[in-house]
Short mmCIF file of C-alpha atoms in Angstrom, two decimals:
data_model
loop_
_atom_site.label_atom_id
_atom_site.label_comp_id
_atom_site.label_asym_id
_atom_site.label_seq_id
_atom_site.Cartn_x
_atom_site.Cartn_y
_atom_site.Cartn_z
CA MET A 159 90.98 88.78 102.80
CA ASN A 160 89.51 86.16 100.55
CA VAL A 161 89.60 87.59 97.02
CA ASP A 162 86.30 85.90 96.24
CA ARG A 163 84.67 87.98 98.97
CA LEU A 164 86.04 91.16 97.41
CA ARG A 165 84.69 90.08 94.02
CA PHE A 166 81.29 89.51 95.62
CA LEU A 167 81.32 92.93 97.31
CA PHE A 168 82.40 94.60 94.08
CA SER A 169 79.67 92.81 92.13
CA ARG A 170 77.05 93.90 94.64
CA ALA A 171 78.36 97.46 94.65
CA LEU A 172 78.17 97.65 90.85
CA ARG A 173 74.71 96.08 90.77
CA VAL A 174 73.05 97.95 93.62
CA SER A 175 74.85 101.29 93.63
CA LEU A 176 74.59 101.80 89.87
CA ALA A 177 70.93 100.87 89.51
CA THR A 178 69.43 104.34 89.84
CA PRO A 179 72.17 106.31 88.06
CA LEU A 180 72.16 103.85 85.16
CA LEU A 181 68.42 104.19 84.68
CA LEU A 182 68.81 107.92 84.47
CA THR A 183 71.78 107.91 82.14
CA GLY A 184 71.02 104.88 80.01
CA CYS A 185 73.91 102.84 81.43
CA GLN A 186 76.27 105.69 80.62
CA GLY A 187 75.72 104.75 77.00
CA GLU A 188 72.68 105.22 74.78
CA PRO A 189 69.96 107.28 76.50
CA THR A 190 66.76 105.60 77.59
CA VAL A 191 63.34 107.19 77.32
CA GLU A 192 62.18 108.33 80.73
CA PRO A 193 59.34 110.61 81.83
CA ALA A 194 60.35 114.23 81.93
CA PRO A 195 61.72 114.94 85.41
CA LYS A 196 60.27 117.64 87.55
CA PRO A 197 62.44 120.75 87.60
CA GLU A 198 64.78 120.82 90.56
CA PRO A 199 65.05 123.88 92.78
CA THR A 200 67.79 126.22 91.69
CA LYS A 201 70.90 125.64 93.76
CA PRO A 202 72.53 128.72 95.26
CA GLY A 203 75.77 129.80 93.64
CA PRO A 204 78.96 130.97 95.34
CA ILE A 205 78.47 133.76 97.84
CA ASP A 206 79.50 137.33 97.04
CA LEU A 207 83.01 138.03 98.36
CA SER A 208 82.96 141.81 98.01
CA GLN A 209 82.65 142.30 101.79
CA HIS A 210 85.07 139.53 102.77
CA SER A 211 88.64 140.14 103.88
CA ASP A 212 91.73 138.06 103.24
CA VAL A 213 92.60 135.50 105.90
CA GLU A 214 95.81 136.61 107.64
CA CYS A 215 98.62 134.23 106.65
CA VAL A 216 102.23 133.62 107.64
CA ASN A 217 104.49 131.25 105.69
CA SER A 218 101.50 129.96 103.66
CA LEU A 219 99.47 129.00 106.75
CA PRO A 220 96.98 130.98 108.90
CA ALA A 221 98.49 133.54 111.27
CA LEU A 222 97.99 133.31 115.03
CA THR A 223 96.95 136.94 115.55
CA GLY A 224 93.52 138.28 116.45
CA LEU A 225 92.69 135.53 118.95
CA ALA A 226 90.88 135.76 122.28
CA ILE A 227 91.97 132.63 124.19
CA ASP A 228 91.03 132.43 127.88
CA PRO A 229 93.24 131.92 129.78
CA PRO A 230 95.85 133.31 127.39
CA PRO A 231 98.87 131.00 127.02
CA ASP A 232 102.45 132.20 127.30
CA ALA A 233 102.89 131.22 123.67
CA LEU A 234 100.93 129.69 120.81
CA GLN A 235 102.78 127.99 117.97
CA LEU A 236 101.76 126.47 114.66
CA ARG A 237 103.95 123.57 113.60
CA VAL A 238 103.72 121.12 110.69
CA VAL A 239 104.73 117.49 110.36
CA ASN A 240 105.43 115.55 107.18
CA HIS A 241 104.65 112.01 108.33
CA ARG A 242 105.77 110.44 105.04
CA THR A 243 109.41 111.14 105.91
CA ARG A 244 111.51 109.25 108.41
CA PRO A 245 112.41 110.65 110.81
CA HIS A 246 109.29 112.81 110.76
CA ASP A 247 110.04 116.31 109.51
CA VAL A 248 108.55 118.66 112.16
CA ARG A 249 108.94 122.39 111.60
CA LEU A 250 107.87 125.58 113.35
CA VAL A 251 105.78 127.78 111.03
CA THR A 252 104.84 130.71 113.24
CA SER A 253 104.75 131.61 116.94
CA GLU A 254 103.06 134.25 119.08
CA GLY A 255 104.17 135.12 122.63
CA GLN A 256 107.23 133.94 124.52
CA PRO A 257 107.39 130.16 124.92
CA CYS A 258 107.81 128.97 128.53
CA ALA A 259 107.81 132.55 129.85
CA THR A 260 106.21 131.55 133.19
CA ALA A 261 107.73 128.07 133.49
CA SER A 262 109.64 127.22 136.66
CA ASP A 263 112.42 125.81 134.49
CA PRO A 264 112.24 127.54 131.07
CA GLN A 265 114.93 125.41 129.44
CA ALA A 266 113.28 122.15 130.50
CA CYS A 267 109.99 123.52 129.17
CA LEU A 268 111.60 124.37 125.81
CA ASP A 269 113.10 120.89 125.68
CA ARG A 270 109.64 119.39 126.17
CA ILE A 271 108.36 121.35 123.16
CA GLU A 272 111.09 119.95 120.93
CA ALA A 273 110.57 116.44 122.31
CA LEU A 274 106.86 116.34 121.44
CA GLU A 275 106.13 113.16 119.47
CA VAL A 276 103.43 114.19 117.02
CA THR A 277 103.09 111.96 113.97
CA ARG A 278 99.54 112.91 112.93
CA GLY A 279 98.00 116.36 112.79
CA PHE A 280 95.13 118.11 111.07
CA PRO A 281 93.94 116.66 107.73
CA ARG A 282 96.82 116.68 105.27
CA LEU A 283 97.10 119.63 102.87
CA CYS A 284 99.26 119.52 99.75
CA GLY A 285 100.34 122.67 97.96
CA TYR A 286 101.62 123.39 94.48
CA SER A 287 105.14 122.73 95.77
CA MET A 288 103.85 119.14 96.25
CA GLU A 289 104.87 119.20 99.90
CA CYS A 290 102.16 117.50 101.93
CA VAL A 291 102.04 118.37 105.63
CA GLU A 292 99.75 118.11 108.64
CA GLY A 293 99.58 121.01 111.07
CA PHE A 294 99.18 121.15 114.83
CA PHE A 295 99.20 123.82 117.54
CA VAL A 296 101.39 123.94 120.63
CA THR A 297 100.79 126.09 123.73
CA THR A 298 102.83 126.68 126.83
CA LEU A 299 101.35 127.93 130.10
CA GLY A 300 103.48 127.71 133.20
CA ASP A 301 105.11 124.28 133.13
CA GLU A 302 102.47 122.81 130.81
CA VAL A 303 103.26 122.05 127.16
CA THR A 304 100.22 120.95 125.15
CA ALA A 305 99.82 119.81 121.54
CA TYR A 306 96.48 120.22 119.70
CA THR A 307 96.24 117.84 116.74
CA THR A 308 92.52 117.67 115.95
CA ALA A 309 89.75 120.15 115.14
CA ASP A 310 87.98 119.21 118.39
CA ALA A 311 91.12 120.03 120.39
CA VAL A 312 91.47 123.38 118.62
CA ARG A 313 87.80 124.12 119.27
CA ALA A 314 88.36 123.51 122.98
CA LEU A 315 91.46 125.72 122.94
CA LEU A 316 89.77 128.66 121.22
CA GLY A 317 86.55 128.46 123.21
CA ARG A 318 83.82 130.70 121.77
CA ILE A 319 84.64 131.76 118.22
CA ASP A 320 84.67 135.55 118.57
CA THR A 321 86.95 136.78 115.78
CA PRO A 322 87.32 136.17 112.04
CA GLN A 323 90.82 134.76 112.49
CA GLU A 324 89.59 132.27 115.08
CA ALA A 325 86.98 131.11 112.55
CA ALA A 326 89.72 130.77 109.94
CA LEU A 327 91.97 128.77 112.26
CA LEU A 328 89.15 126.37 113.11
CA ALA A 329 88.38 125.92 109.41
CA TYR A 330 92.06 125.20 108.77
CA ALA A 331 92.15 122.64 111.59
CA SER A 332 89.08 121.02 109.99
CA GLY A 333 91.04 120.41 106.78
CA TYR A 334 90.39 123.49 104.63
CA ALA A 335 93.22 125.30 102.82
CA LEU A 336 93.24 129.08 103.36
CA CYS A 337 96.70 130.34 102.44
CA GLY A 338 99.19 130.14 99.64
CA HIS A 339 96.93 129.47 96.65
CA PRO A 340 98.67 131.08 93.66
CA ALA A 341 95.52 132.39 91.97
CA TYR A 342 93.60 133.58 95.02
CA GLU A 343 96.59 133.87 97.37
CA ARG A 344 94.50 133.18 100.45
CA GLY A 345 91.07 132.33 101.74
CA LYS A 346 88.41 134.86 102.64
CA VAL A 347 86.57 135.52 105.90
CA ARG A 348 83.75 137.78 107.06
CA ALA A 349 81.90 138.32 110.35
CA LEU A 350 78.15 138.18 109.71
CA PRO A 351 75.49 140.20 111.57
CA ASP A 352 74.06 137.08 113.27
CA GLY A 353 77.38 136.38 115.03
CA THR A 354 78.47 133.60 112.67
CA PHE A 355 81.40 133.77 110.26
CA SER A 356 81.65 133.10 106.55
CA VAL A 357 84.92 131.45 105.52
CA VAL A 358 85.86 130.63 101.92
CA SER A 359 88.50 128.01 101.14
CA ILE A 360 90.09 127.25 97.78
CA GLN A 361 90.98 123.60 98.21
CA ASP A 362 93.84 121.93 96.35
CA TYR A 363 93.28 118.17 96.16
CA ASP A 364 96.50 116.38 95.40
CA CYS A 365 97.25 112.83 94.45
CA GLU A 366 101.00 113.22 94.21
CA THR A 367 100.79 114.07 90.51
CA ASN A 368 97.73 116.25 90.04
CA VAL A 369 96.19 119.27 91.70
CA TYR A 370 92.68 120.44 91.04
CA GLU A 371 90.68 123.12 92.73
CA THR A 372 87.35 123.38 94.47
CA ARG A 373 85.92 126.34 96.34
CA HIS A 374 84.24 125.62 99.68
CA ASP A 375 81.88 128.19 101.23
CA LEU A 376 81.84 127.53 104.98
CA LYS A 377 79.82 128.71 107.94
CA VAL A 378 81.45 128.81 111.39
CA THR A 379 79.20 129.37 114.42
CA PRO A 380 80.29 130.88 117.77
CA PRO A 381 80.25 127.41 119.44
CA GLY A 382 82.68 126.24 116.73
CA VAL A 383 80.50 124.21 114.35
CA VAL A 384 81.93 124.23 110.82
CA THR A 385 79.51 123.41 108.00
CA GLU A 386 79.75 123.59 104.21
CA GLU A 387 77.19 125.90 102.66
CA GLY A 388 78.31 125.11 99.12
CA THR A 389 81.05 123.44 97.06
CA PHE A 390 81.98 124.70 93.59
CA PRO A 391 84.55 123.15 91.21
CA LEU A 392 86.99 125.73 89.81
CA LYS A 393 89.28 123.54 87.73
CA GLU A 394 88.69 120.05 86.37
CA GLY A 395 90.86 117.39 87.91
CA THR A 396 92.19 114.13 86.59
CA PRO A 397 90.53 110.86 87.61
CA ASP A 398 93.59 108.62 87.98
CA CYS A 399 94.31 109.17 91.66
CA VAL A 400 93.32 105.58 92.47
CA VAL A 401 95.48 103.90 89.82
CA GLY A 402 98.03 101.67 91.52
CA ARG A 403 99.61 101.90 94.97
CA ARG A 404 101.59 105.13 95.39
CA PRO A 405 105.04 104.67 96.93
CA VAL A 406 106.39 106.89 99.66
CA GLY A 407 108.81 109.37 98.06
CA LEU A 408 106.88 109.67 94.77
CA GLN A 409 107.73 113.03 93.20
CA ARG A 410 105.48 115.20 91.13
CA GLY A 411 105.31 114.48 87.43
CA GLN A 412 102.96 115.07 84.53
CA ALA A 413 102.53 113.62 81.08
CA GLY A 414 103.22 115.64 78.00
CA GLY A 415 100.43 117.77 76.60
CA CYS A 416 97.57 115.86 75.01
CA GLU A 417 94.27 117.22 73.72
CA ASP A 418 92.50 113.86 74.06
CA SER A 419 91.38 113.40 77.66
CA ARG A 420 91.84 109.65 77.31
CA GLY A 421 95.47 110.15 76.36
CA GLY A 422 96.10 112.27 79.44
CA TYR A 423 94.30 109.78 81.64
CA PHE A 424 96.24 106.73 80.45
CA ALA A 425 99.57 108.62 80.44
CA ASN A 426 99.12 109.47 84.11
CA ALA A 427 97.82 105.96 84.74
CA ALA A 428 100.98 104.49 83.17
CA ARG A 429 103.12 106.67 85.40
CA LEU A 430 101.26 105.60 88.54
CA GLU A 431 101.28 101.92 87.51
CA ALA A 432 105.07 102.19 87.11
CA ALA A 433 105.30 103.89 90.49
CA ALA A 434 103.34 101.00 92.02
CA ILE A 435 106.17 98.64 91.03
CA HIS A 436 108.40 100.58 93.45
CA ALA A 437 105.66 100.53 96.09
CA PHE A 438 105.24 96.74 96.06
CA LEU A 439 108.97 95.98 95.97
CA ARG A 440 109.40 98.26 98.98
CA LEU A 441 106.40 96.66 100.68
CA ARG A 442 108.00 93.23 100.27
CA GLU A 443 111.18 94.45 101.98
CA GLU A 444 109.24 96.05 104.82
CA LEU A 445 107.11 92.95 105.35
CA ALA A 446 110.28 90.86 105.60
CA LEU A 447 111.81 93.40 108.01
CA HIS A 448 108.83 93.15 110.37
CA GLY A 449 108.45 89.37 110.30
CA ALA A 450 105.52 88.84 107.96
CA GLY A 451 105.08 85.37 106.54
CA GLN A 452 106.53 84.28 103.22
CA ALA A 453 103.08 84.17 101.61
CA LEU A 454 102.58 87.90 102.15
CA GLN A 455 106.07 88.67 100.88
CA ASP A 456 105.52 86.55 97.78
CA ALA A 457 102.16 88.23 97.13
CA ALA A 458 103.85 91.64 97.25
CA LEU A 459 106.44 90.51 94.72
CA ALA A 460 103.75 89.05 92.46
CA SER A 461 101.88 92.35 92.66
CA ALA A 462 105.00 94.21 91.50
CA GLU A 463 105.18 91.85 88.51
CA ASP A 464 101.50 92.56 87.74
CA GLU A 465 102.23 96.29 87.76
CA VAL A 466 104.91 95.80 85.10
CA ARG A 467 102.23 94.42 82.78
CA HIS A 468 99.78 97.20 83.76
CA THR A 469 102.42 99.78 82.89
CA GLU A 470 102.91 98.27 79.45
CA VAL A 471 99.14 98.15 78.78
CA THR A 472 98.39 101.71 79.89
CA LEU A 473 101.49 102.96 78.04
CA ARG A 474 100.15 101.52 74.78
CA LEU A 475 96.73 103.07 75.39
CA ALA A 476 98.28 106.46 76.17
CA GLN A 477 100.29 106.39 72.96
CA ARG A 478 97.23 105.34 70.98
CA PHE A 479 95.48 108.52 72.12
CA GLY A 480 98.49 110.74 71.42
CA ALA A 481 100.08 111.13 74.86
CA THR A 482 103.64 110.55 76.03
CA PRO A 483 103.91 109.20 79.58
CA VAL A 484 106.69 110.42 81.86
CA PRO A 485 108.41 107.78 84.03
CA PRO A 486 107.92 108.22 87.79
CA ALA A 487 110.64 109.66 90.01
CA VAL A 488 110.73 108.04 93.45
CA THR A 489 113.07 109.27 96.18
CA ALA A 490 114.89 106.44 97.97
CA LEU A 491 113.96 106.54 101.66
CA PRO A 492 114.84 104.24 104.59
CA LEU A 493 112.52 101.36 105.43
CA ARG A 494 109.84 102.42 107.88
CA PRO A 495 108.70 101.18 111.28
CA LEU A 496 105.71 98.85 111.26
CA SER A 497 103.30 101.56 112.47
CA GLU A 498 104.03 103.67 109.38
CA VAL A 499 103.83 100.69 107.04
CA LEU A 500 100.38 99.86 108.41
CA LEU A 501 99.15 103.45 108.14
CA ASP A 502 100.32 103.55 104.54
CA ASN A 503 98.71 100.16 103.85
CA THR A 504 95.42 101.39 105.28
CA VAL A 505 95.33 104.49 103.09
CA GLU A 506 96.94 103.20 99.90
CA GLY A 507 95.67 99.63 100.04
CA CYS A 508 92.53 99.16 102.12
CA VAL A 509 90.96 102.39 100.85
CA ARG A 510 92.47 103.76 97.64
CA GLU A 511 93.59 100.53 95.97
CA THR A 512 90.40 98.76 96.98
CA TYR A 513 88.31 101.51 95.44
CA GLY A 514 90.63 101.57 92.42
CA ALA A 515 90.01 97.87 91.84
CA LEU A 516 86.27 98.50 91.91
CA VAL A 517 86.67 101.34 89.39
CA ALA A 518 88.64 99.00 87.11
CA HIS A 519 85.74 96.52 87.20
CA HIS A 520 83.39 99.39 86.33
CA GLN A 521 85.56 100.27 83.33
CA ALA A 522 85.67 96.65 82.24
CA LEU A 523 81.86 96.67 82.14
CA TYR A 524 81.03 100.12 80.80
CA ALA A 525 83.88 101.39 78.61
CA ARG A 526 82.55 101.84 75.08
CA ASP A 527 86.03 101.44 73.61
CA PRO A 528 86.58 97.67 73.22
CA GLU A 529 90.37 97.86 73.67
CA ILE A 530 89.97 99.77 76.93
CA ARG A 531 87.25 97.38 78.09
CA GLU A 532 89.45 94.35 77.42
CA ALA A 533 92.51 95.88 79.07
CA MET A 534 90.60 96.90 82.19
CA ALA A 535 89.07 93.42 82.54
CA ARG A 536 92.57 91.99 82.99
CA ILE A 537 93.76 94.82 85.20
CA ALA A 538 90.64 94.61 87.40
CA GLU A 539 91.37 91.01 88.37
CA ASP A 540 94.98 91.83 89.27
CA GLU A 541 93.97 94.91 91.27
CA THR A 542 91.39 92.87 93.17
CA ARG A 543 94.19 90.55 94.31
CA HIS A 544 96.30 93.58 95.27
CA ALA A 545 93.42 94.92 97.35
CA GLY A 546 93.07 91.51 98.97
CA LEU A 547 96.76 91.63 99.90
CA SER A 548 96.22 94.97 101.63
CA TRP A 549 93.46 93.51 103.77
CA ASP A 550 95.57 90.39 104.47
CA ILE A 551 98.38 92.62 105.75
CA ASP A 552 95.87 94.47 107.92
CA ALA A 553 94.59 91.17 109.34
CA TRP A 554 98.14 89.86 109.93
CA ALA A 555 99.10 92.89 112.02
CA ALA A 556 95.81 93.44 113.87
CA PRO A 557 96.28 90.99 116.79
CA GLY A 558 99.45 92.73 117.95
CA LEU A 559 98.13 96.30 117.84
CA SER A 560 97.32 98.41 120.87
CA THR A 561 94.01 100.22 121.23
CA LYS A 562 95.77 103.48 120.37
CA ALA A 563 97.30 101.98 117.21
CA ARG A 564 93.93 100.60 116.11
CA ALA A 565 92.37 104.03 116.63
CA ALA A 566 95.10 105.64 114.51
CA LEU A 567 94.41 103.22 111.65
CA HIS A 568 90.67 103.85 111.92
CA GLU A 569 91.21 107.61 111.78
CA ALA A 570 93.58 107.29 108.81
CA ARG A 571 90.98 105.19 106.97
CA ARG A 572 88.22 107.66 107.77
CA HIS A 573 90.27 110.56 106.46
CA ALA A 574 91.31 108.68 103.32
CA ILE A 575 87.65 107.97 102.53
CA ALA A 576 86.81 111.66 102.96
CA VAL A 577 89.63 112.65 100.60
CA LEU A 578 88.41 110.10 98.04
CA ARG A 579 84.90 111.53 98.20
CA ALA A 580 86.26 114.98 97.41
CA GLU A 581 88.36 113.68 94.54
CA VAL A 582 85.57 111.76 92.80
CA ALA A 583 83.14 114.70 93.06
CA VAL A 584 84.90 116.57 90.23
CA PRO A 585 83.12 116.20 86.85
CA LEU A 586 85.01 114.30 84.13
CA ALA A 587 85.24 114.74 80.38
CA PRO A 588 82.61 112.74 78.42
CA ASP A 589 85.33 110.69 76.73
CA LEU A 590 86.37 109.40 80.16
CA THR A 591 82.94 108.48 81.48
CA ALA A 592 81.70 106.96 78.21
CA GLY A 593 84.75 105.93 76.20
CA ALA A 594 86.95 104.85 79.13
CA GLY A 595 84.11 103.74 81.40
CA LEU A 596 85.06 105.81 84.43
CA PRO A 597 82.19 106.38 86.88
CA SER A 598 80.51 109.78 86.91
CA PRO A 599 80.62 111.70 90.21
CA GLU A 600 77.13 110.43 91.09
CA VAL A 601 78.02 106.81 90.39
CA ALA A 602 81.38 107.14 92.14
CA ALA A 603 79.64 108.44 95.27
CA ALA A 604 77.28 105.45 95.16
CA LEU A 605 80.21 103.04 94.81
CA LEU A 606 81.91 104.62 97.81
CA ASP A 607 78.69 104.39 99.80
CA SER A 608 78.49 100.67 99.06
CA LEU A 609 82.08 100.02 100.14
CA GLU A 610 81.67 102.13 103.25
CA GLN A 611 78.65 100.09 104.32
CA SER A 612 79.97 96.63 103.44
CA LEU A 613 83.74 96.86 103.92
CA TRP A 614 84.93 100.06 105.61
CA ALA A 615 82.34 100.22 108.40
#
């Protein structure tokens, strides 16, 4: 993609999307005098959980008991896939019934289960162990072996939602964590008098280095419609999830303790900038492996060199604010097939890195701290070129993709945007929005809206 076009889209996003929030907040700097606003209606708080029960869980995922599936399958299994590994790590979590019990050839039926090629499942969930997996269901009935990898497919499998556990399973398939949270242990569920179900999820949003928590109060209707009745932050997150391109194999790591929020931010930013060096060097190798032109390979190498400078800059800023960055640990993994490279490029480049470049421009404009403002002005230009590379890779590969492959990239992009929206909704410390120039949740949502309309549509 022409970098000038990205600059134009970013400029328009900053100009149009920030207009209203900036009037209300005085450009995130000195307050302006505005007429007193009318009082807003009081928003409902979290629902009372005294009459809710724990969601039944097995191996940190929802159990398969208490279901009323018609016709009942011989067996129902919950499996998970880690699509960031190669070969894909597919594991059985729990199973109910006897697989292939009524099959004409039970062994052939069992072989078909193990041969299922599922590379994408329900929206990815990451736990405190930092393992990120996508779940899917498998049923056997007679000689049929069927995989269910989307919420719509699970809704069709369950039919009418008649039991609390069915409501929980549908919420899980829709991307809500219900089991394994260390503080709450598991989600909550309750059957309501009107036939609907209340499900409460404690969501862990992970960006390979940070986990923060938000409670989601859900309503599940008998036809299987899942809606959010309320979202409530439980623990403040860190805002550096969009700093740099994250490499496959990045392990969890945190900076040393720092009371200044800016120190913590730039320490984690330095770690992710250093991790991006690995990501771009690997990208160059994978582009060469799959026959990309020299210009794309050279751009990937130049991006890695940019990230070396970004690491040095953010390291100095972290140390200025009293933090000690921890170098990234990246597991060496084999080079991936083109389909996985493109999925990764869509999520890490066309969505996260593109938004990250826009955030850097925002910081360059609005950070009160002059050193931060100057540093982000240089980084923003580099990150805009990196985002342009991501879109160039997407354009290079597009002509050779099948309809199914294009649909997979579209779905990956859609999910990545949804994850970003959840991440930027968490309030930030004042030193980060004012001193470091990071967008507030309201401004961040407006920036995402602008990109979704002009670039991600």
